[in-house]
Tab-separated table of C-alpha atoms and ligand atoms in Angstrom:
chain	number	residue	atom	x	y	z
A	1	UNK	CA	-3.575	-45.572	60.068
A	2	UNK	CA	-3.596	-49.103	58.729
A	3	UNK	CA	-4.205	-51.865	61.215
A	4	UNK	CA	-5.657	-54.674	59.130
A	5	UNK	CA	-5.505	-57.921	61.090
A	6	UNK	CA	-3.965	-61.099	59.634
A	7	UNK	CA	-7.086	-63.256	60.127
A	8	UNK	CA	-10.048	-61.122	61.085
A	9	UNK	CA	-13.423	-62.815	61.517
A	10	UNK	CA	-15.504	-62.540	58.353
A	11	UNK	CA	-18.694	-61.657	60.190
A	12	UNK	CA	-19.001	-59.877	63.537
A	13	UNK	CA	-22.427	-59.438	65.128
A	14	UNK	CA	-22.859	-57.057	68.065
A	15	UNK	CA	-25.503	-56.833	70.780
A	16	UNK	CA	-25.188	-53.130	71.513
A	17	UNK	CA	-26.326	-52.962	75.106
A	18	UNK	CA	-25.938	-50.535	78.002
A	19	UNK	CA	-26.951	-47.180	76.518
A	20	UNK	CA	-29.404	-46.602	79.370
A	21	UNK	CA	-26.890	-47.521	82.081
A	22	UNK	CA	-24.261	-45.286	80.525
A	23	UNK	CA	-26.706	-42.362	80.527
A	24	UNK	CA	-27.779	-43.007	84.111
A	25	UNK	CA	-24.170	-42.949	85.266
A	26	UNK	CA	-23.737	-39.588	83.561
A	27	UNK	CA	-26.916	-38.306	85.217
A	28	UNK	CA	-28.512	-37.927	81.773
A	29	UNK	CA	-31.819	-39.131	80.278
A	30	UNK	CA	-31.736	-42.539	78.519
A	31	UNK	CA	-32.046	-40.950	75.083
A	32	UNK	CA	-28.621	-39.337	75.564
A	33	UNK	CA	-27.253	-42.860	75.912
A	34	UNK	CA	-28.832	-43.839	72.605
A	35	UNK	CA	-27.338	-40.743	70.954
A	36	UNK	CA	-23.889	-41.631	72.285
A	37	UNK	CA	-24.537	-45.192	71.063
A	38	UNK	CA	-25.084	-43.900	67.538
A	39	UNK	CA	-21.588	-42.381	67.702
A	40	UNK	CA	-20.192	-45.792	68.634
A	41	UNK	CA	-21.879	-47.261	65.575
A	42	UNK	CA	-20.120	-44.715	63.384
A	43	UNK	CA	-16.752	-45.565	64.985
A	44	UNK	CA	-17.168	-49.321	64.715
A	45	UNK	CA	-18.302	-49.234	61.077
A	46	UNK	CA	-15.119	-47.284	60.399
A	47	UNK	CA	-13.020	-49.759	62.421
A	48	UNK	CA	-14.404	-52.689	60.425
A	49	UNK	CA	-13.025	-51.196	57.219
A	50	UNK	CA	-9.726	-50.637	58.950
A	51	UNK	CA	-9.451	-54.121	60.486
A	52	UNK	CA	-10.731	-55.993	57.455
A	53	UNK	CA	-14.052	-57.235	58.885
A	54	UNK	CA	-16.354	-57.613	55.862
A	55	UNK	CA	-19.697	-58.247	57.555
A	56	UNK	CA	-20.961	-56.309	60.554
A	57	UNK	CA	-24.412	-56.988	61.989
A	58	UNK	CA	-25.761	-54.692	64.696
A	59	UNK	CA	-28.665	-55.541	66.979
A	60	UNK	CA	-30.284	-52.116	67.127
A	61	UNK	CA	-33.888	-52.890	68.105
A	62	UNK	CA	-35.482	-56.169	69.120
A	63	UNK	CA	-39.084	-57.325	68.767
A	64	UNK	CA	-39.181	-57.179	72.580
A	65	UNK	CA	-37.966	-53.563	72.566
A	66	UNK	CA	-41.408	-52.536	71.209
A	67	UNK	CA	-42.556	-53.032	74.809
A	68	UNK	CA	-40.478	-50.088	76.040
A	69	UNK	CA	-42.238	-46.809	76.947
A	70	UNK	CA	-43.707	-45.286	73.748
A	71	UNK	CA	-41.645	-42.163	74.190
A	72	UNK	CA	-38.354	-44.071	74.234
A	73	UNK	CA	-39.441	-46.092	71.194
A	74	UNK	CA	-40.339	-42.882	69.331
A	75	UNK	CA	-36.992	-41.331	70.215
A	76	UNK	CA	-35.112	-44.425	69.079
A	77	UNK	CA	-36.989	-44.362	65.774
A	78	UNK	CA	-36.133	-40.700	65.285
A	79	UNK	CA	-32.471	-41.414	65.982
A	80	UNK	CA	-32.556	-44.225	63.467
A	81	UNK	CA	-34.055	-41.918	60.886
A	82	UNK	CA	-31.335	-39.391	61.540
A	83	UNK	CA	-28.646	-42.074	61.426
A	84	UNK	CA	-29.856	-43.122	57.977
A	85	UNK	CA	-29.824	-39.536	56.748
A	86	UNK	CA	-26.349	-38.797	58.089
A	87	UNK	CA	-24.406	-41.999	57.527
A	88	UNK	CA	-24.914	-42.535	53.808
A	89	UNK	CA	-21.742	-40.567	53.093
A	90	UNK	CA	-19.562	-42.817	55.315
A	91	UNK	CA	-21.033	-45.960	53.814
A	92	UNK	CA	-20.284	-44.666	50.325
A	93	UNK	CA	-16.752	-43.663	51.302
A	94	UNK	CA	-16.015	-47.127	52.688
A	95	UNK	CA	-17.850	-48.923	49.867
A	96	UNK	CA	-20.258	-50.583	52.313
A	97	UNK	CA	-23.702	-51.900	51.415
A	98	UNK	CA	-26.508	-51.372	53.902
A	99	UNK	CA	-28.792	-54.290	54.674
A	100	UNK	CA	-31.597	-54.727	57.220
A	101	UNK	CA	-33.121	-57.787	58.893
A	102	UNK	CA	-36.235	-58.044	61.037
A	103	UNK	CA	-39.953	-57.383	60.856
A	104	UNK	CA	-39.359	-54.141	58.960
A	105	UNK	CA	-43.060	-53.616	58.220
A	106	UNK	CA	-43.534	-52.634	61.864
A	107	UNK	CA	-41.125	-49.693	61.561
A	108	UNK	CA	-42.565	-46.182	61.108
A	109	UNK	CA	-42.835	-45.049	57.495
A	110	UNK	CA	-40.019	-42.431	57.618
A	111	UNK	CA	-37.610	-45.111	58.903
A	112	UNK	CA	-38.692	-47.557	56.193
A	113	UNK	CA	-38.238	-44.847	53.573
A	114	UNK	CA	-34.784	-43.963	54.914
A	115	UNK	CA	-33.787	-47.616	54.904
A	116	UNK	CA	-34.949	-48.163	51.330
A	117	UNK	CA	-33.182	-45.032	50.169
A	118	UNK	CA	-29.813	-45.931	51.740
A	119	UNK	CA	-30.089	-49.601	50.763
A	120	UNK	CA	-30.814	-48.602	47.186
A	121	UNK	CA	-27.980	-46.035	47.110
A	122	UNK	CA	-25.423	-48.540	48.429
A	123	UNK	CA	-26.618	-51.682	46.656
A	124	UNK	CA	-23.553	-51.960	44.411
A	125	UNK	CA	-20.991	-51.346	47.176
A	126	UNK	CA	-18.915	-54.448	47.671
A	127	UNK	CA	-16.162	-53.979	50.285
A	128	UNK	CA	-18.425	-54.645	53.246
A	129	UNK	CA	-21.986	-55.225	54.415
A	130	UNK	CA	-23.544	-53.424	57.373
A	131	UNK	CA	-26.695	-55.203	58.510
A	132	UNK	CA	-29.028	-53.497	60.968
A	133	UNK	CA	-31.240	-55.860	62.959
A	134	UNK	CA	-34.397	-53.811	63.474
A	135	UNK	CA	-37.594	-55.063	65.032
A	136	UNK	CA	-35.638	-58.298	64.964
A	137	UNK	CA	-36.379	-61.451	66.923
A	138	UNK	CA	-34.733	-64.759	66.191
A	139	UNK	CA	-37.680	-66.941	67.203
A	140	UNK	CA	-40.064	-64.956	65.001
A	141	UNK	CA	-37.549	-65.268	62.165
A	142	UNK	CA	-37.314	-69.055	62.546
A	143	UNK	CA	-41.103	-69.384	62.845
A	144	UNK	CA	-41.561	-67.389	59.647
A	145	UNK	CA	-38.994	-69.566	57.851
A	146	UNK	CA	-40.955	-72.642	58.997
A	147	UNK	CA	-44.146	-71.066	57.658
A	148	UNK	CA	-42.489	-70.474	54.299
A	149	UNK	CA	-41.298	-74.084	54.168
A	150	UNK	CA	-44.874	-75.226	54.842
A	151	UNK	CA	-46.187	-72.916	52.102
A	152	UNK	CA	-43.680	-74.313	49.616
A	153	UNK	CA	-44.670	-77.869	50.525
A	154	UNK	CA	-48.360	-76.959	50.162
A	155	UNK	CA	-47.649	-75.436	46.742
A	156	UNK	CA	-45.840	-78.616	45.752
A	157	UNK	CA	-42.505	-76.880	45.020
A	158	UNK	CA	-40.809	-78.641	47.947
A	159	UNK	CA	-41.191	-82.122	49.404
A	160	UNK	CA	-40.929	-82.747	53.177
A	161	UNK	CA	-37.808	-84.858	52.505
A	162	UNK	CA	-36.115	-81.779	51.062
A	163	UNK	CA	-36.454	-79.869	54.336
A	164	UNK	CA	-32.978	-79.722	55.778
A	165	UNK	CA	-30.762	-77.123	57.466
A	166	UNK	CA	-29.931	-75.487	54.172
A	167	UNK	CA	-33.592	-75.207	53.142
A	168	UNK	CA	-34.491	-73.553	56.424
A	169	UNK	CA	-31.460	-71.230	56.431
A	170	UNK	CA	-32.394	-70.121	52.903
A	171	UNK	CA	-35.699	-68.810	54.288
A	172	UNK	CA	-34.217	-66.772	57.152
A	173	UNK	CA	-33.713	-63.009	56.835
A	174	UNK	CA	-29.999	-63.791	56.734
A	175	UNK	CA	-30.177	-66.091	53.686
A	176	UNK	CA	-27.427	-64.216	51.851
A	177	UNK	CA	-25.137	-63.602	54.848
A	178	UNK	CA	-22.463	-65.942	56.186
A	179	UNK	CA	-23.011	-67.109	59.786
A	180	UNK	CA	-21.428	-64.790	62.369
A	181	UNK	CA	-17.983	-65.900	63.540
A	182	UNK	CA	-17.971	-63.648	66.568
A	183	UNK	CA	-20.823	-62.261	68.672
A	184	UNK	CA	-19.890	-59.342	70.906
A	185	UNK	CA	-22.113	-58.129	73.720
A	186	UNK	CA	-21.441	-54.930	75.630
A	187	UNK	CA	-22.574	-54.036	79.164
A	188	UNK	CA	-21.825	-57.388	80.735
A	189	UNK	CA	-24.986	-59.451	80.335
A	190	UNK	CA	-24.289	-63.092	79.436
A	191	UNK	CA	-27.281	-63.704	77.191
A	192	UNK	CA	-28.309	-63.623	73.547
A	193	UNK	CA	-31.662	-61.838	74.011
A	194	UNK	CA	-33.253	-63.517	70.958
A	195	UNK	CA	-30.413	-62.566	68.570
A	196	UNK	CA	-29.338	-64.854	65.694
A	197	UNK	CA	-30.088	-68.056	67.629
A	198	UNK	CA	-29.819	-70.263	64.557
A	199	UNK	CA	-26.971	-68.412	62.873
A	200	UNK	CA	-24.740	-68.086	65.952
A	201	UNK	CA	-24.678	-71.853	66.642
A	202	UNK	CA	-20.906	-71.966	66.359
A	203	UNK	CA	-20.036	-68.310	66.858
A	204	UNK	CA	-17.459	-67.347	69.446
A	205	UNK	CA	-18.973	-65.134	72.144
A	206	UNK	CA	-17.147	-62.179	73.657
A	207	UNK	CA	-18.621	-60.046	76.420
A	208	UNK	CA	-17.290	-56.810	77.875
A	209	UNK	CA	-18.489	-54.895	80.933
A	210	UNK	CA	-18.052	-51.639	79.036
A	211	UNK	CA	-21.322	-50.158	77.791
A	212	UNK	CA	-22.021	-49.592	74.101
A	213	UNK	CA	-21.323	-45.809	74.186
A	214	UNK	CA	-17.883	-46.647	75.662
A	215	UNK	CA	-17.080	-49.227	72.998
A	216	UNK	CA	-14.278	-47.993	70.748
A	217	UNK	CA	-11.777	-49.197	68.157
A	218	UNK	CA	-9.241	-50.263	70.843
A	219	UNK	CA	-11.752	-52.464	72.633
A	220	UNK	CA	-12.977	-53.831	69.315
A	221	UNK	CA	-9.391	-54.648	68.426
A	222	UNK	CA	-9.062	-56.480	71.754
A	223	UNK	CA	-12.151	-58.560	70.960
A	224	UNK	CA	-10.746	-59.441	67.540
A	225	UNK	CA	-7.347	-60.339	69.031
A	226	UNK	CA	-9.014	-62.583	71.629
A	227	UNK	CA	-11.065	-64.180	68.869
A	228	UNK	CA	-7.858	-64.817	66.921
A	229	UNK	CA	-6.444	-66.789	69.861
A	230	UNK	CA	-9.455	-69.067	70.237
A	231	UNK	CA	-9.567	-72.532	68.763
A	232	UNK	CA	-12.800	-73.154	66.911
A	233	UNK	CA	-13.401	-76.892	66.939
A	234	UNK	CA	-16.884	-77.298	65.470
A	235	UNK	CA	-17.282	-80.499	67.471
A	236	UNK	CA	-14.073	-82.074	66.228
A	237	UNK	CA	-11.030	-83.084	68.274
A	238	UNK	CA	-8.397	-80.388	68.959
A	239	UNK	CA	-5.892	-79.639	66.210
A	240	UNK	CA	-2.838	-81.890	66.499
B	28	IPE	C1	-29.250	-50.856	74.153
B	28	IPE	O1	-29.188	-50.145	75.339
B	28	IPE	C2	-30.090	-50.158	73.107
B	28	IPE	C3	-31.347	-50.870	72.801
B	28	IPE	C4	-31.708	-52.010	73.295
B	28	IPE	C5	-32.244	-50.202	71.861
B	28	IPE	P1	-30.313	-50.260	76.442
B	28	IPE	O2	-31.333	-49.203	76.182
B	28	IPE	O3	-30.854	-51.634	76.523
B	28	IPE	O4	-29.485	-49.902	77.750
B	28	IPE	P2	-29.618	-50.561	79.188
B	28	IPE	O5	-29.558	-52.044	79.024
B	28	IPE	O6	-30.941	-50.097	79.734
B	28	IPE	O7	-28.461	-50.013	79.946
B	29	IPE	C1	-30.773	-56.499	73.449
B	29	IPE	O1	-30.703	-55.572	74.472
B	29	IPE	C2	-31.403	-55.878	72.250
B	29	IPE	C3	-30.585	-54.875	71.584
B	29	IPE	C4	-29.359	-54.589	71.864
B	29	IPE	C5	-31.243	-54.188	70.498
B	29	IPE	P1	-31.854	-55.499	75.595
B	29	IPE	O2	-31.448	-54.463	76.575
B	29	IPE	O3	-33.177	-55.320	74.952
B	29	IPE	O4	-31.781	-56.965	76.200
B	29	IPE	P2	-32.247	-57.529	77.600
B	29	IPE	O5	-33.633	-57.003	77.830
B	29	IPE	O6	-31.298	-57.001	78.630
B	29	IPE	O7	-32.157	-58.999	77.464
B	30	MG	MG1	-30.357	-53.279	77.645
């Protein structure tokens, strides 16, 4: 099945929301929603290879999500660990490099180990990049970039006049990623929830009422088709 799109977005970032609501509707515990969500991740990584999307960034756990009940957090961390153990094969098959952004130091040791192992194993893969946003918060990211700018000024390797958009962007977790072209959010909420606030400045936003466990290649394709019909102006006048 080859369905590569003529002009797919280079970078798609997804706020994977609605696992809990999906589970509740099925009369299941929330963790079952997260398990079903992990299946969606597998499908969408696959679909990216098929549709020609080179960069996929998934919001998997926010800094604010640490405030969830400890049991849910522990279960999410275990799922993440399992995901890392099981998905290496798919990433290798599709020649995808794994990347992670966020305050990774806060993650439990087995998750950090799993991340390092898969990132190391896939470091030379070059057809695509899967970035997991884990313990990620955009404001914390921007604040830490500002701190690093201040440190560089204090060390004398940077002058205040040299602080511009590029200098700040170079100190974000996403320094070596292009900005997202398209941000998808599942489960209907019209908000960014502290995700890529700087990087998504000119991203197109696409929201579906379907929950993350229901998100599949067909719906993804629909998002990409809708994206393809939008006119991105970047503040300029419409194309003549
Ligand atoms: C998204 O689903 C997964 C994470 C945020 C980790 P939710 O767990 O937020 O599901 P809802 O929003 O409660 O339905
Ligand atoms: C956003 O979902 C974070 C992730 C998808 C990881 P949330 O469920 O945490 O967002 P809010 O609380 O509805 O804004
Ligand atoms: Mg939610």
